[in-house]
PDB file of C-alpha atoms in Angstrom:
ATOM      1  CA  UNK A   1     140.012 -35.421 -44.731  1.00 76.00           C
ATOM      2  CA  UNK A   2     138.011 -35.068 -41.732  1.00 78.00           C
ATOM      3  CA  UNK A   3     136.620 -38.188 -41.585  1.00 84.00           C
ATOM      4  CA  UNK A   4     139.950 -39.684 -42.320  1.00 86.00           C
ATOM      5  CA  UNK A   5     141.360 -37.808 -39.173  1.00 83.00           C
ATOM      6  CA  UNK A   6     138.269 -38.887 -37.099  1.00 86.00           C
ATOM      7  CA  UNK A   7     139.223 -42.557 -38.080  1.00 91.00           C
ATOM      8  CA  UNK A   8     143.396 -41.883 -37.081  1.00 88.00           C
ATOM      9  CA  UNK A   9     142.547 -40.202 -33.919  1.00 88.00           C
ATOM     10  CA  UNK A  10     140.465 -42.731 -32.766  1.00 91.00           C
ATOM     11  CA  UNK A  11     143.104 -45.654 -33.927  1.00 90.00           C
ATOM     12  CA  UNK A  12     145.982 -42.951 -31.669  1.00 90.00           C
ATOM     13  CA  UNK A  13     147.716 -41.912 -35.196  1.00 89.00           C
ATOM     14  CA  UNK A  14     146.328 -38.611 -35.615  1.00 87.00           C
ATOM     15  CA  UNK A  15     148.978 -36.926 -33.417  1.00 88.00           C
ATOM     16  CA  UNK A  16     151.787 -37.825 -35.637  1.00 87.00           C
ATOM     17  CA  UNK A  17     150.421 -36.512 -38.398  1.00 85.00           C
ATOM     18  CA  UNK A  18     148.609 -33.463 -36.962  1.00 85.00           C
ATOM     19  CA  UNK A  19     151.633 -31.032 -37.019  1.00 85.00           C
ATOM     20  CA  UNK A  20     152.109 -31.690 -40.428  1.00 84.00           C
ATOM     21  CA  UNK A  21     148.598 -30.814 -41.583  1.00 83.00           C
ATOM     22  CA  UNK A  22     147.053 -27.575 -42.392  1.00 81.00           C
ATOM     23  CA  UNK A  23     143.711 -27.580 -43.570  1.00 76.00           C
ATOM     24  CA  UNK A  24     144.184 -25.915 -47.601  1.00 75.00           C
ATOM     25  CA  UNK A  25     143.122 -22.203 -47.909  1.00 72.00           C
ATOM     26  CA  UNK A  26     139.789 -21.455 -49.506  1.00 65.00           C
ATOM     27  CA  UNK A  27     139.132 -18.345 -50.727  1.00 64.00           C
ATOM     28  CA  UNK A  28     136.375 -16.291 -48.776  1.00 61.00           C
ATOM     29  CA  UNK A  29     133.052 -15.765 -50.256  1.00 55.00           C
ATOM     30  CA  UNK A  30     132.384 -12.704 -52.165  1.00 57.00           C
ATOM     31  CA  UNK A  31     130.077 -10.587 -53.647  1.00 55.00           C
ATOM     32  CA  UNK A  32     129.718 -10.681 -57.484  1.00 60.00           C
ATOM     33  CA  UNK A  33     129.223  -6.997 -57.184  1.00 55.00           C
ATOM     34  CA  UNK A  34     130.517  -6.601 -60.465  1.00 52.00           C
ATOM     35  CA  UNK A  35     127.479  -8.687 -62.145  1.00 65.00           C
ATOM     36  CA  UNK A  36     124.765  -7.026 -60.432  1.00 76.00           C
ATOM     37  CA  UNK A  37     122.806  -5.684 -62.737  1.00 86.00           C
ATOM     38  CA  UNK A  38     122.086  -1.377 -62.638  1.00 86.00           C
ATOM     39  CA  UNK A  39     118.880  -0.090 -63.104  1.00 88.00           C
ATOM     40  CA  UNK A  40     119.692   1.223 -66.867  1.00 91.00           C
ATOM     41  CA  UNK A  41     121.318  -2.091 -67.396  1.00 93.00           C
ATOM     42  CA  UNK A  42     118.580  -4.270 -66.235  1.00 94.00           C
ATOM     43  CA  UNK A  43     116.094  -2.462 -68.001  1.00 95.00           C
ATOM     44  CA  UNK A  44     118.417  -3.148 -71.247  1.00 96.00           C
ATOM     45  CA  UNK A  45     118.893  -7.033 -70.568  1.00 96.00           C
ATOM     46  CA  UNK A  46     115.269  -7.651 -70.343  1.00 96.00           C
ATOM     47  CA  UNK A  47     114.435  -5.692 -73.191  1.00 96.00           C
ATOM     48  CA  UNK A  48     116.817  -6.960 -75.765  1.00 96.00           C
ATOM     49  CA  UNK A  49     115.791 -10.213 -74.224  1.00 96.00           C
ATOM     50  CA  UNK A  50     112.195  -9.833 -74.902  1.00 95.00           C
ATOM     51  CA  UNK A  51     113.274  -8.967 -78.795  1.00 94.00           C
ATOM     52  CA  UNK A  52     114.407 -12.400 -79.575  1.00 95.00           C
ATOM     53  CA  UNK A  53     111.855 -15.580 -79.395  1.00 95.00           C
ATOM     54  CA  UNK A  54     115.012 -18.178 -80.009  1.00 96.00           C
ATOM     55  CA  UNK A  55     115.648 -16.927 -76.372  1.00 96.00           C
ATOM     56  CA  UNK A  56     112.030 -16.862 -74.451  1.00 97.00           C
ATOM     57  CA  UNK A  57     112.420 -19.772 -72.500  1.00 97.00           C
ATOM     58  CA  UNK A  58     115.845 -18.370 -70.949  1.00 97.00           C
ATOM     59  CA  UNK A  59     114.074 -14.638 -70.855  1.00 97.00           C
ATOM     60  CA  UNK A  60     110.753 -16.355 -68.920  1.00 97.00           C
ATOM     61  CA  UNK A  61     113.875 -17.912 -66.110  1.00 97.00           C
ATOM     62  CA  UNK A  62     115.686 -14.474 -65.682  1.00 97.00           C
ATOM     63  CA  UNK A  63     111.987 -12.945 -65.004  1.00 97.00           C
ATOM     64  CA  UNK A  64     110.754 -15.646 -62.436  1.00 97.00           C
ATOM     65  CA  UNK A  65     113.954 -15.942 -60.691  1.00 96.00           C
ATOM     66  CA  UNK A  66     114.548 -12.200 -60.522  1.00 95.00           C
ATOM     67  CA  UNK A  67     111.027 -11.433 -59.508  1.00 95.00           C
ATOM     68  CA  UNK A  68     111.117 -14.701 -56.864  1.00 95.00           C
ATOM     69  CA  UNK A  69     114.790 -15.766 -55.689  1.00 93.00           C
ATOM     70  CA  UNK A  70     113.902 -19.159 -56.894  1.00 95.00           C
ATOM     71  CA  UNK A  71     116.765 -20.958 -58.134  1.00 92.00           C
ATOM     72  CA  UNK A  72     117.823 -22.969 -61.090  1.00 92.00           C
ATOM     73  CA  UNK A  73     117.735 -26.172 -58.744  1.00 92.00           C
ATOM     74  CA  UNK A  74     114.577 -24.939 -57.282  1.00 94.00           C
ATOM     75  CA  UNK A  75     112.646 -24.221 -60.751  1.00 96.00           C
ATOM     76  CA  UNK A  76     114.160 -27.700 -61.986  1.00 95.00           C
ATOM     77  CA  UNK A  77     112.009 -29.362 -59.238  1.00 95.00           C
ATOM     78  CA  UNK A  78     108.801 -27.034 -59.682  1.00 97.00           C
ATOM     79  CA  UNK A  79     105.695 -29.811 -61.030  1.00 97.00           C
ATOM     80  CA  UNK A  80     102.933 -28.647 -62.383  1.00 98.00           C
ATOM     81  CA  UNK A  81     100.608 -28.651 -58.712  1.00 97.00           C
ATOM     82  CA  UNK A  82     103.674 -26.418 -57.340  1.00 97.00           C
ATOM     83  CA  UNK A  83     101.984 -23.694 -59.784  1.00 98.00           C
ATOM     84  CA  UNK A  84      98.883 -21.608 -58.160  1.00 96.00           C
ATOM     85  CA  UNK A  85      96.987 -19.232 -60.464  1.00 97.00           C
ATOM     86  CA  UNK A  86      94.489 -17.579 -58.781  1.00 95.00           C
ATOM     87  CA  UNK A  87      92.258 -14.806 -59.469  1.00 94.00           C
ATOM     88  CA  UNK A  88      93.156 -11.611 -58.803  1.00 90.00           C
ATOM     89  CA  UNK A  89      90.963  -9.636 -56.155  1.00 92.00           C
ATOM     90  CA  UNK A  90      92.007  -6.052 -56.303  1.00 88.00           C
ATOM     91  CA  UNK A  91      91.743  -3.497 -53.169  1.00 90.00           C
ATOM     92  CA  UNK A  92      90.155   0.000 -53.793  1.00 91.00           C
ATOM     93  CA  UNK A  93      93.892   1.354 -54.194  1.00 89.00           C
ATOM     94  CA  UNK A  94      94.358  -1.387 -56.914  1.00 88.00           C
ATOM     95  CA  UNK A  95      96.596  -3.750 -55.149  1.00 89.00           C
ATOM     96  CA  UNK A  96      95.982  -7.559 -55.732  1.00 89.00           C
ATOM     97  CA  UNK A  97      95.285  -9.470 -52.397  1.00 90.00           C
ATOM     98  CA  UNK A  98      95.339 -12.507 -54.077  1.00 93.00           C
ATOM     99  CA  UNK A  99      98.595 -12.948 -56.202  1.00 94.00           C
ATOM    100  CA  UNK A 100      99.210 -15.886 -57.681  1.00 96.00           C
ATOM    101  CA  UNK A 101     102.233 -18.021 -56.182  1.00 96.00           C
ATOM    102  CA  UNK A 102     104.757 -20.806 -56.771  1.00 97.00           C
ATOM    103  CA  UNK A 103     105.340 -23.288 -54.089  1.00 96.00           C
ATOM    104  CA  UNK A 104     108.533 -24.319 -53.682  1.00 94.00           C
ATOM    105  CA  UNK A 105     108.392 -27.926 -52.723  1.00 92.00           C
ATOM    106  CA  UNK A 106     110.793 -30.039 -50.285  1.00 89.00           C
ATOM    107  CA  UNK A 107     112.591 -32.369 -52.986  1.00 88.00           C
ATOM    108  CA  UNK A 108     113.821 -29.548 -54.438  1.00 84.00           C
ATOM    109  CA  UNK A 109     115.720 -27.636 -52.156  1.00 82.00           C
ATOM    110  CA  UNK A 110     119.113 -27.792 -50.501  1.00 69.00           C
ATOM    111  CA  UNK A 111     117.619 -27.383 -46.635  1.00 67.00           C
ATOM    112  CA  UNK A 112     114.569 -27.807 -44.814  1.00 65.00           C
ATOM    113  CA  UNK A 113     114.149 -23.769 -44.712  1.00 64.00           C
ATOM    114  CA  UNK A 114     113.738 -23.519 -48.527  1.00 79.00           C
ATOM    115  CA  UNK A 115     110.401 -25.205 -49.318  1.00 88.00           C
ATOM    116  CA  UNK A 116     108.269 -21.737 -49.522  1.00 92.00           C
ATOM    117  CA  UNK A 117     105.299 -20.098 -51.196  1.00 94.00           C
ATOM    118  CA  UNK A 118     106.188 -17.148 -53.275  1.00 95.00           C
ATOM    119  CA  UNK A 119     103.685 -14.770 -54.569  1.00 95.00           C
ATOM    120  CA  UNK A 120     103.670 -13.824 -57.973  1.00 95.00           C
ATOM    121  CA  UNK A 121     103.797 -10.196 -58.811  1.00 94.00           C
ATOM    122  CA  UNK A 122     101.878  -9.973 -61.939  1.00 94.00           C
ATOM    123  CA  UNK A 123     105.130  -9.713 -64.244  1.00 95.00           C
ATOM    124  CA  UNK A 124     106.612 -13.142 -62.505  1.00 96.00           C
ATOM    125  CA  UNK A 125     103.281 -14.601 -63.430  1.00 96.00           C
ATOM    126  CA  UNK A 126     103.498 -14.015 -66.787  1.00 97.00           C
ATOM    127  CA  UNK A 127     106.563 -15.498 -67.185  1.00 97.00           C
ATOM    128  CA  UNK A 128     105.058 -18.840 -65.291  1.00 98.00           C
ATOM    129  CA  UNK A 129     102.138 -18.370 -67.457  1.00 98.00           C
ATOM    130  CA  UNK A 130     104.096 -18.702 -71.102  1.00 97.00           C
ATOM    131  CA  UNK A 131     106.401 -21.979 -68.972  1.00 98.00           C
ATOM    132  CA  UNK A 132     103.031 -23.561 -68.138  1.00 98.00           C
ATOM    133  CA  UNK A 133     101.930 -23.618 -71.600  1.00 98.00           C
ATOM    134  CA  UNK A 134     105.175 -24.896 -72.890  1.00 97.00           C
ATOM    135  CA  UNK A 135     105.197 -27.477 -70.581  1.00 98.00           C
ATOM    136  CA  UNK A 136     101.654 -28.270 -71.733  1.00 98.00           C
ATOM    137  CA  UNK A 137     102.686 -28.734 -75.304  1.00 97.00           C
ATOM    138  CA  UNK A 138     105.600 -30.820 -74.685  1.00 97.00           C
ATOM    139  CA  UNK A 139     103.339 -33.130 -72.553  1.00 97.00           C
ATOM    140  CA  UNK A 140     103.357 -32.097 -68.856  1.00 97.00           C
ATOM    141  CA  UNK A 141      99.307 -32.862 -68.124  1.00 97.00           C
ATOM    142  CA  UNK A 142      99.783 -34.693 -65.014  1.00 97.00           C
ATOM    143  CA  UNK A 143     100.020 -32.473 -61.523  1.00 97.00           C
ATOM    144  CA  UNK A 144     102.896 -34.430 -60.989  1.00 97.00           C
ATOM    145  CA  UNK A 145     104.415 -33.900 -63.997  1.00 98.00           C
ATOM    146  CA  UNK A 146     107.530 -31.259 -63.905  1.00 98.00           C
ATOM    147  CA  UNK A 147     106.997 -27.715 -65.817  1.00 98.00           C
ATOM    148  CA  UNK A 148     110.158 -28.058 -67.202  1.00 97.00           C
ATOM    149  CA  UNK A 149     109.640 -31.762 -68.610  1.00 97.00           C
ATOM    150  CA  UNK A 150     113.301 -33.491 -69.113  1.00 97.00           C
ATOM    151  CA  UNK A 151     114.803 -33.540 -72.867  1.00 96.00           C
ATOM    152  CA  UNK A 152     115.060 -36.962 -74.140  1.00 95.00           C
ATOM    153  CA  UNK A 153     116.599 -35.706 -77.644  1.00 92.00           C
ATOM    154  CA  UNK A 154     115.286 -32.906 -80.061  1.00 89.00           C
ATOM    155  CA  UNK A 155     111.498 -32.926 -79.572  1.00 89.00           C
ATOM    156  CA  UNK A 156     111.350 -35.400 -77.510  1.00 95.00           C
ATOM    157  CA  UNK A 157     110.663 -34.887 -73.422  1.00 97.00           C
ATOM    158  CA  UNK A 158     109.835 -37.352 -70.713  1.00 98.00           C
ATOM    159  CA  UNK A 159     107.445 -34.994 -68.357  1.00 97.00           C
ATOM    160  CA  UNK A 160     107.699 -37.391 -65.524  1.00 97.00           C
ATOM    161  CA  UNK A 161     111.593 -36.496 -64.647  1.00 97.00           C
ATOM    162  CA  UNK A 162     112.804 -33.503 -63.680  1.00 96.00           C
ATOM    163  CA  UNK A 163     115.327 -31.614 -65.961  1.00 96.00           C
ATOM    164  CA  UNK A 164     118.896 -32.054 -66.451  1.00 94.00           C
ATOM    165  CA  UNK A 165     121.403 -29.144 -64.692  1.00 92.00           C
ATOM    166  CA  UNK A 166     122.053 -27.831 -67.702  1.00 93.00           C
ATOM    167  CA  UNK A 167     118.273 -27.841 -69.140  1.00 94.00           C
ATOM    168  CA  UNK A 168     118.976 -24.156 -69.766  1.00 95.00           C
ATOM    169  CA  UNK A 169     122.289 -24.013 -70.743  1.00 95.00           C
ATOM    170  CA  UNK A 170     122.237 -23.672 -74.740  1.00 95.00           C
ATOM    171  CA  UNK A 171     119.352 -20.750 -74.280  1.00 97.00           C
ATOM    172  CA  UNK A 172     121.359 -18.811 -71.926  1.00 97.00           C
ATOM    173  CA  UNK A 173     124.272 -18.610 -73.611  1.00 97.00           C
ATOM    174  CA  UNK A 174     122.093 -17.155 -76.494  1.00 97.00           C
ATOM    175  CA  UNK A 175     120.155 -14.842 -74.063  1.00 97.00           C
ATOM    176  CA  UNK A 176     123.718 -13.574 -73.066  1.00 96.00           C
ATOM    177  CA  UNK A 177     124.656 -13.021 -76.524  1.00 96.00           C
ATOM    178  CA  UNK A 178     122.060 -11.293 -77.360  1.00 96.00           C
ATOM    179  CA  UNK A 179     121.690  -9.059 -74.576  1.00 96.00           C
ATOM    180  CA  UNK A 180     125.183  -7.826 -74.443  1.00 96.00           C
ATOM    181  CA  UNK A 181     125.734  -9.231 -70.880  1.00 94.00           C
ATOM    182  CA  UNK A 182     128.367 -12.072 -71.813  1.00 93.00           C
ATOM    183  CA  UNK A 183     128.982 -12.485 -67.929  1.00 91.00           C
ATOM    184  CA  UNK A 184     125.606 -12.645 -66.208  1.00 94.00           C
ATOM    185  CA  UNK A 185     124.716 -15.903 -64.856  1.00 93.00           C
ATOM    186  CA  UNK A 186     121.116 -16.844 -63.971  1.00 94.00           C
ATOM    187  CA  UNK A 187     122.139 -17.390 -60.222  1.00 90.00           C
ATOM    188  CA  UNK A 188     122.794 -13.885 -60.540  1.00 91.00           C
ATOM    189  CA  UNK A 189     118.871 -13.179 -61.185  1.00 94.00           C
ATOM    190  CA  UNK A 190     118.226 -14.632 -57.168  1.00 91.00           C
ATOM    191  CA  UNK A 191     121.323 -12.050 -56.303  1.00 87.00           C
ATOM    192  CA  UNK A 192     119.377  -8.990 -57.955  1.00 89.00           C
ATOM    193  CA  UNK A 193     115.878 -10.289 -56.684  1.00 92.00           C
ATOM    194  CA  UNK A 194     117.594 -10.027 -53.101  1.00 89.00           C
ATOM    195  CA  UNK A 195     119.553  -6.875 -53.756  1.00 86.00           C
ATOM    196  CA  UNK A 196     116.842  -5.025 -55.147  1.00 89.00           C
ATOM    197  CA  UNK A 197     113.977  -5.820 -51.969  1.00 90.00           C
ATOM    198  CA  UNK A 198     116.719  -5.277 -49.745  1.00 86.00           C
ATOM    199  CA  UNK A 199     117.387  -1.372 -51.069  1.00 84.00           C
ATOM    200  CA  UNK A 200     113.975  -0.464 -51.426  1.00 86.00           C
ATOM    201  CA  UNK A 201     113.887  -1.232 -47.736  1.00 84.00           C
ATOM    202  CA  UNK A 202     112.326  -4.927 -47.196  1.00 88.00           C
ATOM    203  CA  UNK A 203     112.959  -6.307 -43.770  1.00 88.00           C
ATOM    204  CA  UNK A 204     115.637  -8.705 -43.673  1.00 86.00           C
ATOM    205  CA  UNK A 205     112.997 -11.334 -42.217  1.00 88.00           C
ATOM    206  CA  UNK A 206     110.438 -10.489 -44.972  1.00 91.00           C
ATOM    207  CA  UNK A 207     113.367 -11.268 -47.895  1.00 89.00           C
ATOM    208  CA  UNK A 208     113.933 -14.466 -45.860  1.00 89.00           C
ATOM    209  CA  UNK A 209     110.601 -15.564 -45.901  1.00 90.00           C
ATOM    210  CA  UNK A 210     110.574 -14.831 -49.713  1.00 93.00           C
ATOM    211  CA  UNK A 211     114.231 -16.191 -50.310  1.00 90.00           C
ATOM    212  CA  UNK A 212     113.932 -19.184 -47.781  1.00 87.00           C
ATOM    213  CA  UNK A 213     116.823 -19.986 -45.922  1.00 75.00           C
ATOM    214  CA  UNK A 214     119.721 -17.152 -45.787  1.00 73.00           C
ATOM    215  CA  UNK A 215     122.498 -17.279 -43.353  1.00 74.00           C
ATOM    216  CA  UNK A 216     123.443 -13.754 -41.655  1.00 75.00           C
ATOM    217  CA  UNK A 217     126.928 -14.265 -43.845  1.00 73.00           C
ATOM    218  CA  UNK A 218     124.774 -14.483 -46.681  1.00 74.00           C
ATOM    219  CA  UNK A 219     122.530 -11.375 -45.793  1.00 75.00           C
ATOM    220  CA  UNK A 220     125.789  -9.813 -46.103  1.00 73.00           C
ATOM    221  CA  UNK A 221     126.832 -11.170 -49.251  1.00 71.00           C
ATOM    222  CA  UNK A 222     123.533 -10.471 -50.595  1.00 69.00           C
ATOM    223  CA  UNK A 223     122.856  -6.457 -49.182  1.00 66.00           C
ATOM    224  CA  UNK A 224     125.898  -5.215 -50.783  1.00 64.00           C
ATOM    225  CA  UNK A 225     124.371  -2.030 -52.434  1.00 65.00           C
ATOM    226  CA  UNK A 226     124.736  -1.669 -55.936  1.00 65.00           C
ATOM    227  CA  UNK A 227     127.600   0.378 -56.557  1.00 64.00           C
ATOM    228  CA  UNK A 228     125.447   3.907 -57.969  1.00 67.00           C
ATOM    229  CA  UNK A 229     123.303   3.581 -54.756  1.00 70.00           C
ATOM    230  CA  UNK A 230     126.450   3.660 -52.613  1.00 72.00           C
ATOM    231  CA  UNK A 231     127.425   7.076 -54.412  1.00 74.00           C
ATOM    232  CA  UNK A 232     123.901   8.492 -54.653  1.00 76.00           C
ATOM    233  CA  UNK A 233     124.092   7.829 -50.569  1.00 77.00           C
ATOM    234  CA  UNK A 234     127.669   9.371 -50.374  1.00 80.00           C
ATOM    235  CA  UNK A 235     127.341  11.861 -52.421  1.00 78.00           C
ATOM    236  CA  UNK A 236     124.190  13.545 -49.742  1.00 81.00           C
ATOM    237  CA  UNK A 237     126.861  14.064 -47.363  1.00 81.00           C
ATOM    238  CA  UNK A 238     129.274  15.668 -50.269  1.00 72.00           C
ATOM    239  CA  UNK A 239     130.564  19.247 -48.536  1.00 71.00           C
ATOM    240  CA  UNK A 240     129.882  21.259 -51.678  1.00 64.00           C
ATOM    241  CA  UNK A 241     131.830  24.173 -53.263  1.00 60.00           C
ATOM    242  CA  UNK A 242     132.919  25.385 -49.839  1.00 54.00           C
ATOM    243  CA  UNK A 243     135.017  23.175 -48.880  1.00 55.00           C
ATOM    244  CA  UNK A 244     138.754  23.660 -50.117  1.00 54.00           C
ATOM    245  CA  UNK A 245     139.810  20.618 -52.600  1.00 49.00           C
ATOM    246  CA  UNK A 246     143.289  19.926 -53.360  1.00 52.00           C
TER     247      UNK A 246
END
């Protein structure tokens, strides 16, 4: 429609039309706050997850893209060069100061802000771990071919093409049923991954870095607190026996 009103205004048409157009209402963005995942309930979904191996490819995407942000679209275009094990060199307090990491690459993001390394925390790479080897067994030797090799038909894969949209589709509806979570979506995973570093107190440019590209609308969308962290904030302030209820 806009390019059709760039082409009548510059042909002197638009006017006559103009006060009869109104552009059609979309509805405004919102949270899914209803889909992010609790603490209780997040420790259930991965561990009824974990108890069924008809569902371990769809339980290894919840765990990278809830420990990363990456993306369905973004883990559709991971090859196999994208994936950096390293070995782990550990501090005297323990910590690892050289995690493995994921690099997103530019062909498979929506904006030039989204190619991004991500380091692995050691759960995340366990979960790349068991996709590497899959992809090794169904063929994906080259650097360049994709971890998630496309499906030709049953057993058969084509490692040089990336994936089909709905690569995981069949597994996730099995992960949901068997979870108990018949609503999550695995776009919600990025949500959580977001939510989470943002209320243990991650600065907004750090989750960027790790997220890539996120609009200040989006910040928004994605810092909604999880609905018992909102009352375990509200209820510090709660006035206590003294004050006179109805």
């Amino acid at each position: 429609v806009n390019a059709l009103s760039m082409i009548l205004r510059v042909l002197g048409l638009w006017a006559a039309i103009q006060p009869f157009y109104s552009p059609y209402p979309v509805k405004k963005w919102s949270p899914r706050d209803e889909f992010i995942l609790s603490d209780d309930d997040e420790l259930l979904f991965f561990e009824r997850a974990s108890s069924d191996p008809e569902v371990m490819l769809a339980y290894c995407v919840a765990i990278i893209s809830s420990q990363t942000t990456a993306t369905g679209c973004e883990l559709r275009g991971l090859r196999m060069e994208n994936i950096i094990f390293q070995d782990p060199v550990l501090d005297e307090n323990g910590k690892n100061l050289n995690p493995s990491e994921i690099y997103i690459p530019e062909d498979a993001v929506k904006n030039d802000d989204r190619p991004r390394k991500i380091p692995l925390t050691p759960t995340a790479e366990w979960a790349v771990r068991q996709c590497y080897k899959r992809a090794l067994k169904l063929g994906s030797v080259n650097k360049k071919h994709f971890l998630f090799p496309y499906c030709i038909s049953r057993n058969r894969y084509d490692p040089t093409r990336r994936p089909s949209r709905w690569f995981i589709r069949d597994n996730w509806a099995k992960l949901r049923s068997v979870t108990g979570f018949p609503n999550v979506l695995p776009h919600d995973m990025r949500h959580l991954c977001i939510t989470k570093m943002l209320e243990k107190g991650a600065k907004p440019e750090t989750v960027r870095s790790v997220a890539g590209h996120v609009s200040p609308e989006m910040m928004e969308y994605y810092s909604h607190i999880r609905r018992n962290e909102k009352y375990s904030a509200l209820i510090l302030i709660e006035p206590g026996p003294q004050m006179k209820k109805p």
